[in-house]
PDB file of C-alpha atoms and ligand atoms in Angstrom:
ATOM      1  CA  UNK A  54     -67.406 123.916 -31.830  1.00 43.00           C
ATOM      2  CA  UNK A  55     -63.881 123.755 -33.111  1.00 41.00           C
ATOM      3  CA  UNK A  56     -64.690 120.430 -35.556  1.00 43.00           C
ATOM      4  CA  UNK A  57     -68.169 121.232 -36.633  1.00 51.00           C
ATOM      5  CA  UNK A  58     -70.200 117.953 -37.816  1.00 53.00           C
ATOM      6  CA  UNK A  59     -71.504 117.605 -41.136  1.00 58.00           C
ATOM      7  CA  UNK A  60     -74.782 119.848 -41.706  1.00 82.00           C
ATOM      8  CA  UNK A  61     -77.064 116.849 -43.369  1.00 91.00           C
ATOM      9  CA  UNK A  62     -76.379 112.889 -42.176  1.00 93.00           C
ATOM     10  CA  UNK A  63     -78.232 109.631 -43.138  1.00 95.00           C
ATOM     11  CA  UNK A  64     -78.815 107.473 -39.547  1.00 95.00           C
ATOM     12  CA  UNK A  65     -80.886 105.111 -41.305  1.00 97.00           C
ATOM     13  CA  UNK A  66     -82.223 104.530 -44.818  1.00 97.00           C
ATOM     14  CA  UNK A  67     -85.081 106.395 -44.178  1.00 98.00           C
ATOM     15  CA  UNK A  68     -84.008 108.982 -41.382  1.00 98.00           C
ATOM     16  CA  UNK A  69     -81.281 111.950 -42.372  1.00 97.00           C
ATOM     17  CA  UNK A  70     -80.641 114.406 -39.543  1.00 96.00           C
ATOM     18  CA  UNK A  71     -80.102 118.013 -40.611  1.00 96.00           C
ATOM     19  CA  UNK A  72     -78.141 120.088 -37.572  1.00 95.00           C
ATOM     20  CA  UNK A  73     -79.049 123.423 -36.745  1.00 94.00           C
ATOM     21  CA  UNK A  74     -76.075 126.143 -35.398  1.00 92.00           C
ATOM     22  CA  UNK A  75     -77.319 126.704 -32.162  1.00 91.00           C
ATOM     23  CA  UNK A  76     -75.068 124.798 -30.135  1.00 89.00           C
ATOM     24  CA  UNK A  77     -75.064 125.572 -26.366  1.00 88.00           C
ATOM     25  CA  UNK A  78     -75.285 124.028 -23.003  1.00 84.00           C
ATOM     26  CA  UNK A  79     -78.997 122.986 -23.380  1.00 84.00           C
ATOM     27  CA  UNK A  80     -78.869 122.199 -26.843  1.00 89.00           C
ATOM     28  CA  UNK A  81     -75.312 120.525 -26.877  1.00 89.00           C
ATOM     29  CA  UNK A  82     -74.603 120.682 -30.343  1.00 88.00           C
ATOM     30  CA  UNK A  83     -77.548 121.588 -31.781  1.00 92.00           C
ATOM     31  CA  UNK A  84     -80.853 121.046 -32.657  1.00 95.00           C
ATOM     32  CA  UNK A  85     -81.509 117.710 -35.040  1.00 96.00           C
ATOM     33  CA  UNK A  86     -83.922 118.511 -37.423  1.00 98.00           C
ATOM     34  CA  UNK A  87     -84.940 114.824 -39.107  1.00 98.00           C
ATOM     35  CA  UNK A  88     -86.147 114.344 -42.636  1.00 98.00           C
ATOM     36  CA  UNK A  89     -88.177 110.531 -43.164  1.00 98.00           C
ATOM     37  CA  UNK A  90     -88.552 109.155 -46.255  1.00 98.00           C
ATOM     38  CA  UNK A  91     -87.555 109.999 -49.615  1.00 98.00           C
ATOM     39  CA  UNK A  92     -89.378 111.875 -52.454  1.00 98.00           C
ATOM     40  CA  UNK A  93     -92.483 112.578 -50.219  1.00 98.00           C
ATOM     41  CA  UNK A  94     -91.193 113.726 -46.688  1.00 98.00           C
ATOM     42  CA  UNK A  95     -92.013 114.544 -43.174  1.00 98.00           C
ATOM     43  CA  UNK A  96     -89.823 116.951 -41.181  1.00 98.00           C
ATOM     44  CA  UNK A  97     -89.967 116.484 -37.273  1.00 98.00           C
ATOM     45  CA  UNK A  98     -88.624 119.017 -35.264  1.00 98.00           C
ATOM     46  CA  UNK A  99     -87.540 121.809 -37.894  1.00 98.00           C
ATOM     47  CA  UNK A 100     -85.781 123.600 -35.266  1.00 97.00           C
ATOM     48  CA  UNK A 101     -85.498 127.637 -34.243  1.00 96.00           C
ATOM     49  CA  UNK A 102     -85.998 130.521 -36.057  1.00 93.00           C
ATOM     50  CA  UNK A 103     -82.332 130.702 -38.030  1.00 95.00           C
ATOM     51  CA  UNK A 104     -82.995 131.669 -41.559  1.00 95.00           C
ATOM     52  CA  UNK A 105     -79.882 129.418 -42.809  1.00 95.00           C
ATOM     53  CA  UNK A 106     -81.431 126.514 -40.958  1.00 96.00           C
ATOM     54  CA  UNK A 107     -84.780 126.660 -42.728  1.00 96.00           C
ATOM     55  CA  UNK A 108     -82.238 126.920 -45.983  1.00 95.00           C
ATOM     56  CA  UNK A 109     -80.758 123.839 -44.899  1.00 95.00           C
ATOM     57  CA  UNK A 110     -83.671 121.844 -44.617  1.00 96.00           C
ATOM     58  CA  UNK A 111     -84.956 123.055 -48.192  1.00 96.00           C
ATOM     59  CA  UNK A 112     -81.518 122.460 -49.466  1.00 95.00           C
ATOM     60  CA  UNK A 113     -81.452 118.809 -47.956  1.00 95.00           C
ATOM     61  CA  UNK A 114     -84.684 118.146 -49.399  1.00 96.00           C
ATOM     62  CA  UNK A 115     -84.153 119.545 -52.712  1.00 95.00           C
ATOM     63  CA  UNK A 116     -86.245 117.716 -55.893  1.00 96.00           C
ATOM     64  CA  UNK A 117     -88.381 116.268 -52.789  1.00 98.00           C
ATOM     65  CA  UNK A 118     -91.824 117.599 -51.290  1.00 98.00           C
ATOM     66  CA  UNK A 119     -92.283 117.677 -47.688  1.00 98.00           C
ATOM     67  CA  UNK A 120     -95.694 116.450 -46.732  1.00 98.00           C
ATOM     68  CA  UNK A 121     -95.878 117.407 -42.826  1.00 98.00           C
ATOM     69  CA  UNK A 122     -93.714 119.513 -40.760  1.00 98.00           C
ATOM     70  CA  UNK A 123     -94.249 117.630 -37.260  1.00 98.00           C
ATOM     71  CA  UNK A 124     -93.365 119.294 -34.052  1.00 98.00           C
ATOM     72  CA  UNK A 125     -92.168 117.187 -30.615  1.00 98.00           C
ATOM     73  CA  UNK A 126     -93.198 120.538 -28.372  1.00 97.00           C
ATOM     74  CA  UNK A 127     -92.716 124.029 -28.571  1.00 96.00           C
ATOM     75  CA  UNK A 128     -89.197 124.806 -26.940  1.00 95.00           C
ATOM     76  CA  UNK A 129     -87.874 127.731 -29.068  1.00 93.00           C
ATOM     77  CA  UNK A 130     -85.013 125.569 -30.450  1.00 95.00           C
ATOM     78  CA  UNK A 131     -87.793 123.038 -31.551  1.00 96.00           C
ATOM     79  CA  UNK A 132     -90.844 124.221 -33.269  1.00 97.00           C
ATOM     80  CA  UNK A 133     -90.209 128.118 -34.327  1.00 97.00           C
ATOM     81  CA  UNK A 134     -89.140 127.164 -37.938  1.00 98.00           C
ATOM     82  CA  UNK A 135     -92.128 125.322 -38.613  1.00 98.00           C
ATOM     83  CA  UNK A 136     -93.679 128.873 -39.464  1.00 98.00           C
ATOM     84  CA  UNK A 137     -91.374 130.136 -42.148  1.00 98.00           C
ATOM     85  CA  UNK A 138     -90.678 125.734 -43.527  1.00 98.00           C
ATOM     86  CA  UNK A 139     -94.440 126.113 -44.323  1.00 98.00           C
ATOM     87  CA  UNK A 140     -94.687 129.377 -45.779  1.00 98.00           C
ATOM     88  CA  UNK A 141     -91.353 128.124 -48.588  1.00 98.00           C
ATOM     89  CA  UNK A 142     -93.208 124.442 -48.751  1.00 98.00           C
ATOM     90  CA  UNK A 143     -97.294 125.028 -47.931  1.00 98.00           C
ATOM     91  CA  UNK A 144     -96.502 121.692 -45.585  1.00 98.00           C
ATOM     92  CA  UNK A 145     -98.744 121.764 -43.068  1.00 98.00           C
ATOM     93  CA  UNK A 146     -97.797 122.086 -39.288  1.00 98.00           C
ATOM     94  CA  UNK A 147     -98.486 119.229 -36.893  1.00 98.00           C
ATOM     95  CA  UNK A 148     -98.184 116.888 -33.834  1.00 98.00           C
ATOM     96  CA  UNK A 149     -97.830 118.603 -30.224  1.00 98.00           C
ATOM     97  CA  UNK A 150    -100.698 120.998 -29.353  1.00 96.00           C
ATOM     98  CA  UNK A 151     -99.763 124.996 -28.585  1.00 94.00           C
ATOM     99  CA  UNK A 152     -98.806 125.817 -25.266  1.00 88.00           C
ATOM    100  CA  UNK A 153    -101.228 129.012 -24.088  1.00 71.00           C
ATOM    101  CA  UNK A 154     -99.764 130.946 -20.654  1.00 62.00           C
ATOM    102  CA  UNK A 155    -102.500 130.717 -18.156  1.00 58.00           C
ATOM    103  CA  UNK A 156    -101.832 134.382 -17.259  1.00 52.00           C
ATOM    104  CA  UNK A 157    -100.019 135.537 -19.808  1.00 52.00           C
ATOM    105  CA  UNK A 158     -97.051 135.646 -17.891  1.00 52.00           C
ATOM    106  CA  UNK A 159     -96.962 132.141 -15.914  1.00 51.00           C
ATOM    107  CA  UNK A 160     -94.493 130.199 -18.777  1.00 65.00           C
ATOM    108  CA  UNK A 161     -90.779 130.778 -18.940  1.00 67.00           C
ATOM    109  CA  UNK A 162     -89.429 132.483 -21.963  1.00 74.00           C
ATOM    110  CA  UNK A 163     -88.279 129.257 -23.202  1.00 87.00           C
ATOM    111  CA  UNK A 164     -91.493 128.668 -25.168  1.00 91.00           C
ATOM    112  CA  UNK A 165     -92.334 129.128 -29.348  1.00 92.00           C
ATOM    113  CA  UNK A 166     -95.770 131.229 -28.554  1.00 88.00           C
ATOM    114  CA  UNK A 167     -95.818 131.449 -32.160  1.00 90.00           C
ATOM    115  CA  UNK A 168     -96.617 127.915 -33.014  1.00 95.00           C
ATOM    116  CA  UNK A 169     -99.719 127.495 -34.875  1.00 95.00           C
ATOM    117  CA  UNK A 170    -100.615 123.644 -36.214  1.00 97.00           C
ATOM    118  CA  UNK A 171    -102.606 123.005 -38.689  1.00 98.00           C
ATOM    119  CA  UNK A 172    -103.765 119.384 -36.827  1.00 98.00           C
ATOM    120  CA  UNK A 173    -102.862 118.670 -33.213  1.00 98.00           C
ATOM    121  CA  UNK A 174    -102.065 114.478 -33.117  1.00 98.00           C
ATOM    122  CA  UNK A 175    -103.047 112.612 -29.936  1.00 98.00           C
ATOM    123  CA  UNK A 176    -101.264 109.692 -28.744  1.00 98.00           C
ATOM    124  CA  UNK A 177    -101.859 106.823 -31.446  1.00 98.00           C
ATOM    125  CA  UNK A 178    -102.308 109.687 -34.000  1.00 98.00           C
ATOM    126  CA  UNK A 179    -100.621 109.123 -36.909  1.00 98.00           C
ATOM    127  CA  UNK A 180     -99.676 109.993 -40.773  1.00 98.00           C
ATOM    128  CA  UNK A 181     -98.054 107.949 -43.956  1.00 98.00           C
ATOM    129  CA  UNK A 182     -95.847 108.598 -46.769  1.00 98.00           C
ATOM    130  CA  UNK A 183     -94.404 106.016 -49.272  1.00 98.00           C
ATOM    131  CA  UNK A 184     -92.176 103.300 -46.999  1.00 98.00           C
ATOM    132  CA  UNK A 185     -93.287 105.225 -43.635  1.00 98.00           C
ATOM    133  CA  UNK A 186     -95.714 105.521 -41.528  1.00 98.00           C
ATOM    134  CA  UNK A 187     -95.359 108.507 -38.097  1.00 98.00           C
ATOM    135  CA  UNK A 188     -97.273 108.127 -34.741  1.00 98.00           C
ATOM    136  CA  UNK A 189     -97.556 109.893 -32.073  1.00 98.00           C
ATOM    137  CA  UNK A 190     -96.456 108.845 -28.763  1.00 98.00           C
ATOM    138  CA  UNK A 191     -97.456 111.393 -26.139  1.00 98.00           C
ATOM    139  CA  UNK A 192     -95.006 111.553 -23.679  1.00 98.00           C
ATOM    140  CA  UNK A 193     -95.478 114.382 -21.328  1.00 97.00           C
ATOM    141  CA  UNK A 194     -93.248 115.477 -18.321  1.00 96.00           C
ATOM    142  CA  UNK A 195     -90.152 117.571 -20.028  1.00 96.00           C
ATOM    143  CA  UNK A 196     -93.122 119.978 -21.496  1.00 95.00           C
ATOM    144  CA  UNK A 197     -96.896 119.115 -20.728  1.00 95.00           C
ATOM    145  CA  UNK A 198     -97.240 118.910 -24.951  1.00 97.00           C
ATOM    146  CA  UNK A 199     -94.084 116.724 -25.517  1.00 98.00           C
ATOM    147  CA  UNK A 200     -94.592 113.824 -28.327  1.00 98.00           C
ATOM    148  CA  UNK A 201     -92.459 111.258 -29.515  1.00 98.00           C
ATOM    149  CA  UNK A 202     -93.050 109.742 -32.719  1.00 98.00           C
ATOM    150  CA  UNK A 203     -92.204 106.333 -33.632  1.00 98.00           C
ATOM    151  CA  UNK A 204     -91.260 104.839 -37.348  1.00 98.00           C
ATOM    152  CA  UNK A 205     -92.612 101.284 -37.521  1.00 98.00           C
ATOM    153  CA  UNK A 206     -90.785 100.912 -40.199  1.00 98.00           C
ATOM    154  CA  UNK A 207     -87.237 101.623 -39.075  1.00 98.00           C
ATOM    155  CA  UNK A 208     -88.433 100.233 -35.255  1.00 98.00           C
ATOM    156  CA  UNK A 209     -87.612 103.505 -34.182  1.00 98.00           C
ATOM    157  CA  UNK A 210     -88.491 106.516 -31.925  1.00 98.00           C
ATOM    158  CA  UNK A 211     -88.029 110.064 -32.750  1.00 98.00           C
ATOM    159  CA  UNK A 212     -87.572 110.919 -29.119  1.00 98.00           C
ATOM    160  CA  UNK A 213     -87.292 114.866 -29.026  1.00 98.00           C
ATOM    161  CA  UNK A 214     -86.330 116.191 -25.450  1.00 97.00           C
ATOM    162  CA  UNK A 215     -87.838 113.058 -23.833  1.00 97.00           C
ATOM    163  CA  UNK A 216     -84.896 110.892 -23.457  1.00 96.00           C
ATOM    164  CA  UNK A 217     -81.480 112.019 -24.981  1.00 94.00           C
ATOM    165  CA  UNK A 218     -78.399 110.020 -25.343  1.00 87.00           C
ATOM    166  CA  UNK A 219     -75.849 113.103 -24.183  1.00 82.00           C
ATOM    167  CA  UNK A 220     -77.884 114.528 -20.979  1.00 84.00           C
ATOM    168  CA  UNK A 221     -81.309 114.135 -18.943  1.00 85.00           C
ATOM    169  CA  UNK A 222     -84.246 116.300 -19.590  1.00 89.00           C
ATOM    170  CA  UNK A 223     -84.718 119.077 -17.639  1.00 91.00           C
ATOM    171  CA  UNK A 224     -87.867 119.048 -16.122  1.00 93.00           C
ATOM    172  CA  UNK A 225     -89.195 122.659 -14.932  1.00 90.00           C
ATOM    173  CA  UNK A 226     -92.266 123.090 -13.603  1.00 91.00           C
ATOM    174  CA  UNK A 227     -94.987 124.851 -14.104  1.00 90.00           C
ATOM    175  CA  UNK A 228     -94.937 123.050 -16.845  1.00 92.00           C
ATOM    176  CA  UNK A 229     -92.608 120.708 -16.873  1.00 93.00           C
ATOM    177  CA  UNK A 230     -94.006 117.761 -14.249  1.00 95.00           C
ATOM    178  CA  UNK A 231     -91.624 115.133 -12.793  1.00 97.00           C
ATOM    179  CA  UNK A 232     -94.554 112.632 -12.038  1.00 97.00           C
ATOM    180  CA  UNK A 233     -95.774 112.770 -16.037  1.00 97.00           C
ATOM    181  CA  UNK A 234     -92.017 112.471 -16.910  1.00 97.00           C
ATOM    182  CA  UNK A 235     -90.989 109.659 -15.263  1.00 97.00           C
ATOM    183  CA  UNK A 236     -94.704 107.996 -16.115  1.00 98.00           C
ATOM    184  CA  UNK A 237     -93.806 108.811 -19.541  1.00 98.00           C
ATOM    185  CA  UNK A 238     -90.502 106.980 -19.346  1.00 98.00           C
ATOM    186  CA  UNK A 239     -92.144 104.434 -17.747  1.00 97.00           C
ATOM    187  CA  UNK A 240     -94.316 104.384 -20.809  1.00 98.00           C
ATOM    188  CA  UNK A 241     -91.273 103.666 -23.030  1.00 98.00           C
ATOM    189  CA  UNK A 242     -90.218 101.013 -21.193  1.00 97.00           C
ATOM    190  CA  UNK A 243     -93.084  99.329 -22.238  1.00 95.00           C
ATOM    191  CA  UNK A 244     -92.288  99.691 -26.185  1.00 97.00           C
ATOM    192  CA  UNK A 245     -90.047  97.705 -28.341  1.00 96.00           C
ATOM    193  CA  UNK A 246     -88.467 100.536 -30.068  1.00 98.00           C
ATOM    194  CA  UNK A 247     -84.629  99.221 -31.309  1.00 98.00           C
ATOM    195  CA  UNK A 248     -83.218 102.960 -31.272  1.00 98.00           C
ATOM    196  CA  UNK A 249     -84.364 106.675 -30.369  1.00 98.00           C
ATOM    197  CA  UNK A 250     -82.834 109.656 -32.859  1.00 98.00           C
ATOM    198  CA  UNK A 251     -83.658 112.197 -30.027  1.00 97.00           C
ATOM    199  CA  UNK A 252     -83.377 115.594 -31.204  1.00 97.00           C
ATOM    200  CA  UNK A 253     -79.855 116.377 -29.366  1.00 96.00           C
ATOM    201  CA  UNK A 254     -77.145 114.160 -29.575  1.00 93.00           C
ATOM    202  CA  UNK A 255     -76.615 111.029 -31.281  1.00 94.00           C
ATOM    203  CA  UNK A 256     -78.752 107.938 -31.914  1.00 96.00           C
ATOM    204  CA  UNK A 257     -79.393 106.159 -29.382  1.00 97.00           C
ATOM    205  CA  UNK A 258     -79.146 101.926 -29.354  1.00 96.00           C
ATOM    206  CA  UNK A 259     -80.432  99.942 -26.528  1.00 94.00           C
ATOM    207  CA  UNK A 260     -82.446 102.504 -25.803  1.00 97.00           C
ATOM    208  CA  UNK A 261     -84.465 100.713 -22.600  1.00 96.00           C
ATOM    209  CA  UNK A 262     -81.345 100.390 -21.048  1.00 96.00           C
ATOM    210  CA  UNK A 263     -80.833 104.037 -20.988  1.00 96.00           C
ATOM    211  CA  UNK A 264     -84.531 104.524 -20.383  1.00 97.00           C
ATOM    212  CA  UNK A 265     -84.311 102.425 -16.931  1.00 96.00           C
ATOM    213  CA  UNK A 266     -80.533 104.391 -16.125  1.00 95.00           C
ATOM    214  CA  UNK A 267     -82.636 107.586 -16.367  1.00 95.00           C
ATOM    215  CA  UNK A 268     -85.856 106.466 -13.999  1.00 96.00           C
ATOM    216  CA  UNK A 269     -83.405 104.876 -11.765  1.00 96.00           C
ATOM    217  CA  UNK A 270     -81.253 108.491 -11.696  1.00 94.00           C
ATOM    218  CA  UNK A 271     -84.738 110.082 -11.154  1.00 95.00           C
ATOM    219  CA  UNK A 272     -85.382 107.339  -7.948  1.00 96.00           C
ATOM    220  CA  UNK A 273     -81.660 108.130  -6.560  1.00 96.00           C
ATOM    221  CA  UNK A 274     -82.531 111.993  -6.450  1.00 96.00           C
ATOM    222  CA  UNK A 275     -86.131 111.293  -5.149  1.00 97.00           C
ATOM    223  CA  UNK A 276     -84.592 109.490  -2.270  1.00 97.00           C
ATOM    224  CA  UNK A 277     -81.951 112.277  -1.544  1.00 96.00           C
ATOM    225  CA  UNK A 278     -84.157 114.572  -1.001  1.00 97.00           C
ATOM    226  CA  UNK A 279     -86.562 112.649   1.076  1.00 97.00           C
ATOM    227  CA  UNK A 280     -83.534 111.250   3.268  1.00 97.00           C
ATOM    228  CA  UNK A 281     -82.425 115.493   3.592  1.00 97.00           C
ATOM    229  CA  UNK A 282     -86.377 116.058   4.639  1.00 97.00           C
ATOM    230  CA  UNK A 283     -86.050 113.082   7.066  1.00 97.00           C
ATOM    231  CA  UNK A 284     -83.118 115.126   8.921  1.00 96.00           C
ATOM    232  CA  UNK A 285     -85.579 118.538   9.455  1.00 96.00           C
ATOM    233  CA  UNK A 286     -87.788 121.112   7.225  1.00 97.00           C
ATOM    234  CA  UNK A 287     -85.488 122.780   4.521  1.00 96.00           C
ATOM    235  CA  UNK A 288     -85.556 124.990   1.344  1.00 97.00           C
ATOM    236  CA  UNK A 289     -84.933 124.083  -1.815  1.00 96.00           C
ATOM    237  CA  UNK A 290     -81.892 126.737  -1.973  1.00 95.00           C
ATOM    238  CA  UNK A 291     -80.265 124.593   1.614  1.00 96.00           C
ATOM    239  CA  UNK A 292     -81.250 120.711  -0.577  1.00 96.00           C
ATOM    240  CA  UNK A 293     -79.314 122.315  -3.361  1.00 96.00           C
ATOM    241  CA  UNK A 294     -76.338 122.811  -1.575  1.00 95.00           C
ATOM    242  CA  UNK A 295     -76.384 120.174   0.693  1.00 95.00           C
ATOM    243  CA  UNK A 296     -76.592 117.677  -2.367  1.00 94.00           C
ATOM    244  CA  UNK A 297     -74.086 120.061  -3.958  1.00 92.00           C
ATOM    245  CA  UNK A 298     -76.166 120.726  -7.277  1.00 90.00           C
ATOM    246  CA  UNK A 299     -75.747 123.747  -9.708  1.00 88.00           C
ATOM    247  CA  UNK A 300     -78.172 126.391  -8.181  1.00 83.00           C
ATOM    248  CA  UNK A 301     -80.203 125.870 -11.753  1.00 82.00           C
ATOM    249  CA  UNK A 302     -81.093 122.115 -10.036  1.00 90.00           C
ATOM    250  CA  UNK A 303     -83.079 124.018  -7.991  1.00 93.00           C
ATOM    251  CA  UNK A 304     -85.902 123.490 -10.990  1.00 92.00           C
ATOM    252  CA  UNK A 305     -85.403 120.061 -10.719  1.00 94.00           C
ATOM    253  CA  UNK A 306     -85.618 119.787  -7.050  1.00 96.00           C
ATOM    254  CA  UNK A 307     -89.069 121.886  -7.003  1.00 96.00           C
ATOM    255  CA  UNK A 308     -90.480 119.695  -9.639  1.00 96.00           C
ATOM    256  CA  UNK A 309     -89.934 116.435  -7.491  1.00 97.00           C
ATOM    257  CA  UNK A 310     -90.771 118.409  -4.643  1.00 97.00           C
ATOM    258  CA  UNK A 311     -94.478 119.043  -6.871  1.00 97.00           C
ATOM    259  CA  UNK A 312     -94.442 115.256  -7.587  1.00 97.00           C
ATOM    260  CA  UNK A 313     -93.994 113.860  -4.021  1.00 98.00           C
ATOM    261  CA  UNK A 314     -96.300 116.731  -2.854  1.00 97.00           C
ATOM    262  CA  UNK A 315     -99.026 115.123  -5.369  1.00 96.00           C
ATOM    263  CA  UNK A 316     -98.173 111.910  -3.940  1.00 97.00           C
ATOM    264  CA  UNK A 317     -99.060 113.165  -0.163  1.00 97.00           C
ATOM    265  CA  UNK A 318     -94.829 112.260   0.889  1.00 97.00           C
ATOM    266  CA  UNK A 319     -94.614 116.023   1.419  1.00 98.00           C
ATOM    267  CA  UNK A 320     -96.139 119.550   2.303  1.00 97.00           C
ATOM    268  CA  UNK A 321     -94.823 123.191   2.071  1.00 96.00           C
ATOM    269  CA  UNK A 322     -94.670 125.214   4.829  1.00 93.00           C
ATOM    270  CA  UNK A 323     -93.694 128.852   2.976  1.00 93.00           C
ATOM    271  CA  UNK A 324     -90.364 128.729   1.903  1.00 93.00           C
ATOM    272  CA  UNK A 325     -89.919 125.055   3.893  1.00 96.00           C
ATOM    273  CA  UNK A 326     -89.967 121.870   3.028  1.00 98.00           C
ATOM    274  CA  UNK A 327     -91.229 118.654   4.932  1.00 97.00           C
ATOM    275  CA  UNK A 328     -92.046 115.176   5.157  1.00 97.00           C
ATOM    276  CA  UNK A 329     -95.748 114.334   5.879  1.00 96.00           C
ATOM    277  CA  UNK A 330     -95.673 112.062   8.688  1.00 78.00           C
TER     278      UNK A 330
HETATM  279 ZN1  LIG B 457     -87.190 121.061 -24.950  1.00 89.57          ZN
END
């Protein structure tokens, strides 16, 4: 990043946003580490394992305690730095519950297998400082443990990977699942939530208007891929470049793929694709 933003913002009286240096395509720039309250403080999100970001957030919240070190899901630029936060604070770890491989092998390297909470919150969980209160809106579909938490208080939503101002989620199965992801959009529509501090990119405002923008992208892609189906069985590899997507879509295109499969719309036939009559 040529003009670097500031390492420690306030985006609302009770919210300040501490950015960690890992900038890149899938983290744009950076994971946002967010401190709530004042004197006695939760930390959602405290980011990967980057010794000077752990530094950071102790250096933010200097003179303060933190109380809870909550976690969205365990994406390595998301939950790693819980580990050595609690070992400098004694904060306990919680909020999303540890992804375990199946096998062993079946999850992509992508995931913190080091995560360890101390309590695991379920939706309508939720935990209190002085001036806030934190609860947990399960909202899975980007990761099968994804959370948001809202702040009544500030009538917002801390809304990790789920919905971000700057790009869509990626959704990669195994476990990544497009139907729980857009049911778990669907979900937000439903809240009255005044802005989202998502945990890439900035704040969002009007955030059901960018909710329905993202189901309605989801719908558009749904329907390309069906319409491709309707013209013969294909791969994912021949969808990808008929629709002229990055070959990395081809994630994407599996996991709605799963979805409309679930739904009975479509069956595999080996490395085929198509539509159930
Ligand atoms: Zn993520």
């Amino acid at each position: 990043m040529a003009d670097p933003r500031p390492l420690v913002e306030t985006v609302h009286p009770l919210v300040r946003r501490v950015l960690a240096h890992n900038p890149s395509a899938f983290t744009y720039t950076g994971t946002q580490t967010h401190v709530v309250g004042h004197g006695e403080v939760a930390v959602i999100d405290p980011g990967p394992d980057l010794s000077e970001h752990v530094d950071a957030i102790l250096a933010a919240t200097s003179g303060e305690r933190i109380v809870a070190i909550l976690c969205t899901h365990t994406h390595r630029d998301h939950s790693p730095a819980a580990g050595p936060l609690k070992a400098a604070t004694g904060a306990p770890v919680m909020g999303c519950a540890p992804i375990l491989a199946r096998d062993g092998s079946g999850l992509e390297a992508g995931f913190d297998h080091s995560y360890a909470p101390d309590r695991i919150m379920a939706d309508g969980d939720s935990i209190s400082g002085p001036g806030w209160t934190l609860e947990a809106v399960a909202t899975p579909g980007h990761t099968s443990n994804h959370l948001c938490f809202a702040l009544p208080e500030a009538r917002a939503l801390f809304s990790g990977d789920h919905v971000m101002g700057w790009a869509t989620s990626v959704v990669i199965p195994p476990d990544g699942n497009m139907g729980a992801y857009i049911a778990s959009l669907d979900k937000l529509m439903g809240r009255e939530d005044e802005v989202y501090f998502p945990a890439h990119g900035d704040p969002v405002t009007r955030p059901q208007r960018l909710v329905r923008l993202m189901m309605g992208h989801r719908k558009q892609r749904e329907g390309q891929i069906l319409r491709l189906l309707g013209e013969g069985p294909q791969s994912i590899s021949q969808m990808v470049s008929s629709m002229r997507l990055q070959k990395a879509a081809g994630a994407s295109v599996l996991a709605h793929l799963l979805d409309l499969d679930a739904r009975g719309r479509v069956a595999a036939e080996g490395e085929a694709w198509r539509l159930v009559a």
